[in-house]
Amino acid sequence: MTETQFWTFFFIILTFGIYIIIAWRSRVKETKEFYVASQGVPTLANGAAIAADWMSAASFIGMAGLIAFLGSDGSVYLMGWTGGYVLLALLLAPYLRKWGKFTVPEFVGDRYSESVRLVAAICAIVVSFTYVVGQMAGGGIVFSRFLGLSIEWGVVLVAVVIFFYAVLGGMKGITYTQVAQYTVLIIAYLIPAFAVAYQTTGIPIPQISYGQILSELDALSAEFGLAAFTEAFAGRAGGQVDVFLVTLSLMLGTAGLPHVIIRFYTTKTVRGARYSAFWALFFISLLYLTAPAVGAFTKLNLLQGVQGQSPDTLPNWINTWGATGLVTVNEDAETIQTVSNIATSGADLIVNNDILVLASPEIGGLPAPIVGLMAAGGMAAAMSTAAGLLLVISSAASHDLYFRVIKKTGATDKEQMLVGRIAMAVAILVAIWAGINPPAFVAQVVAFAFGLAASTFFPILILGIFWKKANGPGATAGMLSGLVFTSTYMIYTLEVFGTGANDHILNVSPEGIGAVGAAVNFIVTVVVSKLTAPPSQVVQEMVEEIRYPQTRAAARS
Amino acid sequence: MSDVAHEGNSGVPPEAEDISWRQRYWKKNLRLMLVLLAVWFTVSFGFGILLIEPLNNIVILGFPLGLWFAQQGSVYTFLILILVYALWMDKIDDEFGVAERNDEGGYK
C-alpha cells in the first residue's frame, strides 16, 4: 500500500464512520421528521446542509478544471450557480416556507391542480435522477483512482453508506450528515488551495493572489496553444449571447431545482428561511470563490511542470493518473509542445478537466495526507448531493404519486413512512445500476437537469406566488410547453438516445436553452390563464396568505 | 412562544381582522425586492457579461476588472444582497409588529 493509499483509507474510513454515527443518532420515527426534519433545523445548520446538498461531485471535482480551460467564460458556472440563490432568497424561499408542506409538487398541486402536481412529480423524479447518476459515477472515479477498487465496488460501497443514513434518518439524518460532509469537503478544498497559493505567490489567500499570476498564465497558455485565461468569450463558441443565456439558465435552474427548494421547508420560521439562504450562499461561496483560483494555479503549475520536458521526464502525477485513462501523452513527441483538455485535439498532452482538482495536491507537490483528504472531500460532495436527491425522488414517488394516484385515502403515518423508505431503497438500487452502467448522456446531465428545472418549475412557482390569476390550465400548458421546447432543442443539439448532434441555432448552446424555455413557459402560462377562468377564491386567498407573516393575534386564535 | 411584546421600537401588533396593513407591508417588500434585483442584474449580467470587455481595460491587483466581477465580485454582491434582504425584512417585520425572531434563536 502506498502512502497516499494509506491516508486515503484513513480519511475515508474516519469520515464514513462519523456519518454513520450521526445517522444512527438522528434516526426518525414520524413522516414529518422523515420529509422535513420536523421543521426544526437551525438556520446555520440548514445553510451548511444546503451547501453540501448543492455542491455536487461536479462542483468539487469538475468546476475548477472546467474554469482552468474555459478561462474567463468559466464565470457562467460561478455566477450561474450562485446568482440563483438571490432569486431563491427573494422570490421563492420565504413564501414556500410560509405555505409549508413537504414537497414542491405538493405546492403546485395545491396552488394549481392535481394534474400539475403529477407533471411536477414526474419532472422532479426525472431531474433528480439524472443528477444522482452523475454523483454515483463521480464517487466511483474517486474510489478507483485512490483505492484501486473497481468502479463497480466503489459505487456499491457509496450506495450502501447512503442507504444506511438516508433510509434510517430521512431528511433529519440527511441534514445532519450533510453538515458533517460540508465540513469535510470545505477543509479538503481549502487546505490545498491555500497551500498552493502560498507556494506560488507568497500570499496564502488564493481569491486575492491569483490575480498576480494571470499575465504569466496567459503567456504560458499561448505557448501551449491554449486560449488566454483572461480573454472574455474565448472559451465558448456561442460568444457573448451564449454566455448570457447559459448564466441565466443556470440561475433559473438553481432556483427551480426541487432538492434545493425543499430545504427551505425544514426551517422553523419564514425568517429562518431567509437567513438559511444567506448561510447557504455564504458556505457555497467559500468554495466557489476559491475554484477559479484553484483552476488558475493548477493550470500554471501543470504548464510549468511540462514545459520543455520530453515524455520520459514528465512529472510523476502524469503516470499515476495515466492509469485512469484521463491523462494521455503522445509518446512520439520530442518535447511537450501542445496541451489540451479535449480528447480528440491531438495535442501532446491531453488532460481531462475532471482530474485537475483531485490531482492538484500532486501537481503542486503537496504531501500524501492532503491527497487522502482530497479523496474524502470528493466523496463527501458526491454522497451529500446524492442523498438529498434520493430524498426528493422518494418523496415525489411516495407522497405525490403513490398516495395520490394508487392509494388515495386512509394511509396511516406508519404506512407513509414505510412507502417512503421503500421508494428510497428502490431509487438507490436503480442508481447503483445506472452508476455502474452510466447511460451515454451522463456528460450532458448538467445541461439537462438545469435546463429542465429552469423551463418547468421556475416560471410556474414565480407566477404561483406573485400572480393570483395564474391557474391550473395555464400552469399545465406552460410547464408542458417549456418541457417539450427545452428537451426538443437538447435532443436536437446533443448526441443522446442515439440521435445525431445538429448545429446550434443562433449560437444558443443546449446549456443555455433553459432560459428560453423558461420564457416560453412564462408566456404560455400567462396567455392560457388569461383565456380561461381564474382560480377559485380559496386558492386566491391562499396566495394572499403566503405573502404575509402570521400576526400574533392570528397565531393565538 | 411568548405573548409578551418583543416587537421592536415602533411596532404595534395588528389585529387579525384588520388587513389594511397587509397592502403596505407587501408594497414595502416588493419595493425592496425590485431594488435588490436591479443590483443583482447590473453587477452580474451588466458588469460580468455585457460590459466585461471595456471593464477589462482596468487592471487592479493583476485582475482585469471585468473578469474580477465575473469570477469574484458578483458572488460577493449576491451574498450582500441576500443579507440586506434578510436584515431589511426584519426591520419591516418589526415595524408592523409581526417579527418572528423569538422563535428562531439566532440573535435577539
PDB file of N, CA and C in Angstrom, chain A residues 321-383:
ATOM      1  N   TRP A 321      -1.883   9.194 -12.816  1.00  0.00           N
ATOM      2  CA  TRP A 321      -3.216   9.464 -13.367  1.00  0.00           C
ATOM      3  C   TRP A 321      -3.415   8.848 -14.736  1.00  0.00           C
ATOM      4  N   GLY A 322      -2.284   8.542 -15.424  1.00  0.00           N
ATOM      5  CA  GLY A 322      -2.386   7.897 -16.732  1.00  0.00           C
ATOM      6  C   GLY A 322      -3.178   6.594 -16.657  1.00  0.00           C
ATOM      7  N   ALA A 323      -3.055   5.905 -15.484  1.00  0.00           N
ATOM      8  CA  ALA A 323      -3.731   4.626 -15.315  1.00  0.00           C
ATOM      9  C   ALA A 323      -5.250   4.745 -15.419  1.00  0.00           C
ATOM     10  N   THR A 324      -5.814   5.896 -15.056  1.00  0.00           N
ATOM     11  CA  THR A 324      -7.266   6.060 -15.136  1.00  0.00           C
ATOM     12  C   THR A 324      -7.728   6.363 -16.559  1.00  0.00           C
ATOM     13  N   GLY A 325      -6.760   6.604 -17.448  1.00  0.00           N
ATOM     14  CA  GLY A 325      -7.122   6.933 -18.823  1.00  0.00           C
ATOM     15  C   GLY A 325      -7.549   8.379 -18.987  1.00  0.00           C
ATOM     16  N   LEU A 326      -7.411   9.186 -17.927  1.00  0.00           N
ATOM     17  CA  LEU A 326      -7.863  10.577 -18.006  1.00  0.00           C
ATOM     18  C   LEU A 326      -6.729  11.532 -18.375  1.00  0.00           C
ATOM     19  N   VAL A 327      -5.510  11.004 -18.456  1.00  0.00           N
ATOM     20  CA  VAL A 327      -4.374  11.788 -18.950  1.00  0.00           C
ATOM     21  C   VAL A 327      -3.696  10.962 -20.024  1.00  0.00           C
ATOM     22  N   THR A 328      -3.474  11.558 -21.186  1.00  0.00           N
ATOM     23  CA  THR A 328      -2.746  10.813 -22.213  1.00  0.00           C
ATOM     24  C   THR A 328      -1.603  11.651 -22.752  1.00  0.00           C
ATOM     25  N   VAL A 329      -0.491  10.959 -23.015  1.00  0.00           N
ATOM     26  CA  VAL A 329       0.719  11.624 -23.505  1.00  0.00           C
ATOM     27  C   VAL A 329       1.048  11.059 -24.877  1.00  0.00           C
ATOM     28  N   ASN A 330       1.416  11.932 -25.801  1.00  0.00           N
ATOM     29  CA  ASN A 330       1.897  11.498 -27.102  1.00  0.00           C
ATOM     30  C   ASN A 330       3.365  11.087 -26.953  1.00  0.00           C
ATOM     31  N   GLU A 331       3.608   9.750 -26.913  1.00  0.00           N
ATOM     32  CA  GLU A 331       4.949   9.251 -26.628  1.00  0.00           C
ATOM     33  C   GLU A 331       5.956   9.604 -27.718  1.00  0.00           C
ATOM     34  N   ASP A 332       5.492   9.930 -28.913  1.00  0.00           N
ATOM     35  CA  ASP A 332       6.420  10.226 -30.014  1.00  0.00           C
ATOM     36  C   ASP A 332       6.947  11.651 -29.981  1.00  0.00           C
ATOM     37  N   ALA A 333       6.293  12.500 -29.196  1.00  0.00           N
ATOM     38  CA  ALA A 333       6.715  13.908 -29.197  1.00  0.00           C
ATOM     39  C   ALA A 333       8.100  14.039 -28.574  1.00  0.00           C
ATOM     40  N   GLU A 334       8.885  14.933 -29.109  1.00  0.00           N
ATOM     41  CA  GLU A 334      10.219  15.132 -28.559  1.00  0.00           C
ATOM     42  C   GLU A 334      10.125  15.888 -27.233  1.00  0.00           C
ATOM     43  N   THR A 335       9.491  17.019 -27.292  1.00  0.00           N
ATOM     44  CA  THR A 335       9.123  17.710 -26.055  1.00  0.00           C
ATOM     45  C   THR A 335       7.632  18.021 -26.160  1.00  0.00           C
ATOM     46  N   ILE A 336       7.027  18.275 -24.992  1.00  0.00           N
ATOM     47  CA  ILE A 336       5.598  18.591 -24.986  1.00  0.00           C
ATOM     48  C   ILE A 336       5.412  20.007 -25.554  1.00  0.00           C
ATOM     49  N   GLN A 337       4.740  20.090 -26.698  1.00  0.00           N
ATOM     50  CA  GLN A 337       4.548  21.380 -27.359  1.00  0.00           C
ATOM     51  C   GLN A 337       3.138  21.932 -27.139  1.00  0.00           C
ATOM     52  N   THR A 338       2.194  21.014 -27.122  1.00  0.00           N
ATOM     53  CA  THR A 338       0.808  21.464 -27.004  1.00  0.00           C
ATOM     54  C   THR A 338       0.107  20.711 -25.876  1.00  0.00           C
ATOM     55  N   VAL A 339      -0.816  21.418 -25.205  1.00  0.00           N
ATOM     56  CA  VAL A 339      -1.594  20.837 -24.119  1.00  0.00           C
ATOM     57  C   VAL A 339      -3.057  21.126 -24.409  1.00  0.00           C
ATOM     58  N   SER A 340      -3.913  20.156 -24.118  1.00  0.00           N
ATOM     59  CA  SER A 340      -5.344  20.405 -24.329  1.00  0.00           C
ATOM     60  C   SER A 340      -6.168  19.599 -23.342  1.00  0.00           C
ATOM     61  N   ASN A 341      -7.441  19.959 -23.222  1.00  0.00           N
ATOM     62  CA  ASN A 341      -8.366  19.184 -22.394  1.00  0.00           C
ATOM     63  C   ASN A 341      -9.340  18.404 -23.265  1.00  0.00           C
ATOM     64  N   ILE A 342      -9.167  18.484 -24.583  1.00  0.00           N
ATOM     65  CA  ILE A 342     -10.112  17.833 -25.488  1.00  0.00           C
ATOM     66  C   ILE A 342      -9.479  16.552 -26.034  1.00  0.00           C
ATOM     67  N   ALA A 343     -10.158  15.421 -25.812  1.00  0.00           N
ATOM     68  CA  ALA A 343      -9.599  14.113 -26.135  1.00  0.00           C
ATOM     69  C   ALA A 343      -9.207  13.983 -27.599  1.00  0.00           C
ATOM     70  N   THR A 344      -9.943  14.662 -28.484  1.00  0.00           N
ATOM     71  CA  THR A 344      -9.708  14.475 -29.911  1.00  0.00           C
ATOM     72  C   THR A 344      -8.803  15.548 -30.507  1.00  0.00           C
ATOM     73  N   SER A 345      -8.181  16.379 -29.640  1.00  0.00           N
ATOM     74  CA  SER A 345      -7.439  17.529 -30.167  1.00  0.00           C
ATOM     75  C   SER A 345      -6.098  17.137 -30.784  1.00  0.00           C
ATOM     76  N   GLY A 346      -5.572  15.931 -30.446  1.00  0.00           N
ATOM     77  CA  GLY A 346      -4.280  15.511 -30.967  1.00  0.00           C
ATOM     78  C   GLY A 346      -3.108  16.237 -30.343  1.00  0.00           C
ATOM     79  N   ALA A 347      -3.324  16.893 -29.190  1.00  0.00           N
ATOM     80  CA  ALA A 347      -2.237  17.600 -28.520  1.00  0.00           C
ATOM     81  C   ALA A 347      -1.273  16.597 -27.884  1.00  0.00           C
ATOM     82  N   ASP A 348      -0.039  17.061 -27.567  1.00  0.00           N
ATOM     83  CA  ASP A 348       0.972  16.170 -26.992  1.00  0.00           C
ATOM     84  C   ASP A 348       0.559  15.680 -25.605  1.00  0.00           C
ATOM     85  N   LEU A 349      -0.067  16.562 -24.841  1.00  0.00           N
ATOM     86  CA  LEU A 349      -0.534  16.160 -23.519  1.00  0.00           C
ATOM     87  C   LEU A 349      -2.016  16.508 -23.404  1.00  0.00           C
ATOM     88  N   ILE A 350      -2.830  15.487 -23.136  1.00  0.00           N
ATOM     89  CA  ILE A 350      -4.271  15.743 -23.013  1.00  0.00           C
ATOM     90  C   ILE A 350      -4.702  15.431 -21.586  1.00  0.00           C
ATOM     91  N   VAL A 351      -5.255  16.432 -20.912  1.00  0.00           N
ATOM     92  CA  VAL A 351      -5.648  16.300 -19.518  1.00  0.00           C
ATOM     93  C   VAL A 351      -7.149  16.506 -19.419  1.00  0.00           C
ATOM     94  N   ASN A 352      -7.852  15.531 -18.857  1.00  0.00           N
ATOM     95  CA  ASN A 352      -9.291  15.661 -18.656  1.00  0.00           C
ATOM     96  C   ASN A 352      -9.577  16.692 -17.556  1.00  0.00           C
ATOM     97  N   ASN A 353     -10.586  17.554 -17.799  1.00  0.00           N
ATOM     98  CA  ASN A 353     -10.973  18.575 -16.797  1.00  0.00           C
ATOM     99  C   ASN A 353     -11.131  17.985 -15.401  1.00  0.00           C
ATOM    100  N   ASP A 354     -11.744  16.774 -15.357  1.00  0.00           N
ATOM    101  CA  ASP A 354     -12.192  16.227 -14.080  1.00  0.00           C
ATOM    102  C   ASP A 354     -11.073  15.850 -13.120  1.00  0.00           C
ATOM    103  N   ILE A 355      -9.826  15.764 -13.618  1.00  0.00           N
ATOM    104  CA  ILE A 355      -8.792  15.332 -12.681  1.00  0.00           C
ATOM    105  C   ILE A 355      -8.049  16.496 -12.048  1.00  0.00           C
ATOM    106  N   LEU A 356      -8.236  17.715 -12.577  1.00  0.00           N
ATOM    107  CA  LEU A 356      -7.384  18.823 -12.120  1.00  0.00           C
ATOM    108  C   LEU A 356      -7.454  19.051 -10.613  1.00  0.00           C
ATOM    109  N   VAL A 357      -8.686  19.035 -10.057  1.00  0.00           N
ATOM    110  CA  VAL A 357      -8.805  19.293  -8.624  1.00  0.00           C
ATOM    111  C   VAL A 357      -8.232  18.137  -7.818  1.00  0.00           C
ATOM    112  N   LEU A 358      -8.637  16.907  -8.176  1.00  0.00           N
ATOM    113  CA  LEU A 358      -8.174  15.748  -7.407  1.00  0.00           C
ATOM    114  C   LEU A 358      -6.660  15.609  -7.503  1.00  0.00           C
ATOM    115  N   ALA A 359      -6.087  16.000  -8.637  1.00  0.00           N
ATOM    116  CA  ALA A 359      -4.639  15.864  -8.803  1.00  0.00           C
ATOM    117  C   ALA A 359      -3.897  17.102  -8.335  1.00  0.00           C
ATOM    118  N   SER A 360      -4.626  18.183  -7.975  1.00  0.00           N
ATOM    119  CA  SER A 360      -3.929  19.441  -7.677  1.00  0.00           C
ATOM    120  C   SER A 360      -2.905  19.334  -6.548  1.00  0.00           C
ATOM    121  N   PRO A 361      -3.163  18.545  -5.466  1.00  0.00           N
ATOM    122  CA  PRO A 361      -2.099  18.421  -4.459  1.00  0.00           C
ATOM    123  C   PRO A 361      -0.841  17.781  -5.040  1.00  0.00           C
ATOM    124  N   GLU A 362      -1.029  16.781  -5.917  1.00  0.00           N
ATOM    125  CA  GLU A 362       0.135  16.118  -6.514  1.00  0.00           C
ATOM    126  C   GLU A 362       0.835  17.042  -7.500  1.00  0.00           C
ATOM    127  N   ILE A 363       0.030  17.769  -8.303  1.00  0.00           N
ATOM    128  CA  ILE A 363       0.630  18.690  -9.275  1.00  0.00           C
ATOM    129  C   ILE A 363       1.424  19.758  -8.531  1.00  0.00           C
ATOM    130  N   GLY A 364       0.899  20.210  -7.414  1.00  0.00           N
ATOM    131  CA  GLY A 364       1.586  21.237  -6.635  1.00  0.00           C
ATOM    132  C   GLY A 364       2.641  20.669  -5.693  1.00  0.00           C
ATOM    133  N   GLY A 365       2.805  19.323  -5.683  1.00  0.00           N
ATOM    134  CA  GLY A 365       3.818  18.698  -4.842  1.00  0.00           C
ATOM    135  C   GLY A 365       3.504  18.734  -3.352  1.00  0.00           C
ATOM    136  N   LEU A 366       2.214  18.586  -2.973  1.00  0.00           N
ATOM    137  CA  LEU A 366       1.847  18.603  -1.559  1.00  0.00           C
ATOM    138  C   LEU A 366       1.907  17.178  -0.978  1.00  0.00           C
ATOM    139  N   PRO A 367       2.042  17.039   0.365  1.00  0.00           N
ATOM    140  CA  PRO A 367       2.247  15.724   0.969  1.00  0.00           C
ATOM    141  C   PRO A 367       1.033  14.805   0.909  1.00  0.00           C
ATOM    142  N   ALA A 368       1.273  13.512   1.141  1.00  0.00           N
ATOM    143  CA  ALA A 368       0.261  12.459   0.975  1.00  0.00           C
ATOM    144  C   ALA A 368      -1.017  12.639   1.801  1.00  0.00           C
ATOM    145  N   PRO A 369      -0.951  13.066   3.074  1.00  0.00           N
ATOM    146  CA  PRO A 369      -2.214  13.212   3.816  1.00  0.00           C
ATOM    147  C   PRO A 369      -3.186  14.157   3.119  1.00  0.00           C
ATOM    148  N   ILE A 370      -2.675  15.189   2.459  1.00  0.00           N
ATOM    149  CA  ILE A 370      -3.557  16.135   1.779  1.00  0.00           C
ATOM    150  C   ILE A 370      -4.230  15.481   0.571  1.00  0.00           C
ATOM    151  N   VAL A 371      -3.482  14.614  -0.108  1.00  0.00           N
ATOM    152  CA  VAL A 371      -4.084  13.883  -1.225  1.00  0.00           C
ATOM    153  C   VAL A 371      -5.228  13.007  -0.710  1.00  0.00           C
ATOM    154  N   GLY A 372      -4.995  12.348   0.425  1.00  0.00           N
ATOM    155  CA  GLY A 372      -6.033  11.500   1.012  1.00  0.00           C
ATOM    156  C   GLY A 372      -7.256  12.295   1.438  1.00  0.00           C
ATOM    157  N   LEU A 373      -7.015  13.456   2.007  1.00  0.00           N
ATOM    158  CA  LEU A 373      -8.100  14.340   2.439  1.00  0.00           C
ATOM    159  C   LEU A 373      -8.954  14.770   1.246  1.00  0.00           C
ATOM    160  N   MET A 374      -8.282  15.038   0.140  1.00  0.00           N
ATOM    161  CA  MET A 374      -8.952  15.428  -1.102  1.00  0.00           C
ATOM    162  C   MET A 374      -9.945  14.345  -1.538  1.00  0.00           C
ATOM    163  N   ALA A 375      -9.511  13.092  -1.438  1.00  0.00           N
ATOM    164  CA  ALA A 375     -10.388  11.977  -1.825  1.00  0.00           C
ATOM    165  C   ALA A 375     -11.625  11.948  -0.929  1.00  0.00           C
ATOM    166  N   ALA A 376     -11.412  12.120   0.397  1.00  0.00           N
ATOM    167  CA  ALA A 376     -12.547  12.120   1.320  1.00  0.00           C
ATOM    168  C   ALA A 376     -13.486  13.276   1.011  1.00  0.00           C
ATOM    169  N   GLY A 377     -12.932  14.437   0.631  1.00  0.00           N
ATOM    170  CA  GLY A 377     -13.743  15.595   0.273  1.00  0.00           C
ATOM    171  C   GLY A 377     -14.588  15.332  -0.962  1.00  0.00           C
ATOM    172  N   GLY A 378     -13.980  14.724  -1.977  1.00  0.00           N
ATOM    173  CA  GLY A 378     -14.715  14.388  -3.195  1.00  0.00           C
ATOM    174  C   GLY A 378     -15.868  13.443  -2.899  1.00  0.00           C
ATOM    175  N   MET A 379     -15.607  12.460  -2.023  1.00  0.00           N
ATOM    176  CA  MET A 379     -16.671  11.522  -1.642  1.00  0.00           C
ATOM    177  C   MET A 379     -17.796  12.245  -0.912  1.00  0.00           C
ATOM    178  N   ALA A 380     -17.412  13.149   0.005  1.00  0.00           N
ATOM    179  CA  ALA A 380     -18.419  13.887   0.773  1.00  0.00           C
ATOM    180  C   ALA A 380     -19.319  14.674  -0.162  1.00  0.00           C
ATOM    181  N   ALA A 381     -18.719  15.322  -1.173  1.00  0.00           N
ATOM    182  CA  ALA A 381     -19.504  16.126  -2.108  1.00  0.00           C
ATOM    183  C   ALA A 381     -20.480  15.249  -2.883  1.00  0.00           C
ATOM    184  N   ALA A 382     -20.006  14.111  -3.370  1.00  0.00           N
ATOM    185  CA  ALA A 382     -20.861  13.228  -4.164  1.00  0.00           C
ATOM    186  C   ALA A 382     -21.983  12.644  -3.312  1.00  0.00           C
ATOM    187  N   MET A 383     -21.628  12.172  -2.090  1.00  0.00           N
ATOM    188  CA  MET A 383     -22.627  11.496  -1.254  1.00  0.00           C
ATOM    189  C   MET A 383     -23.690  12.448  -0.729  1.00  0.00           C
TER     190      MET A 383
END
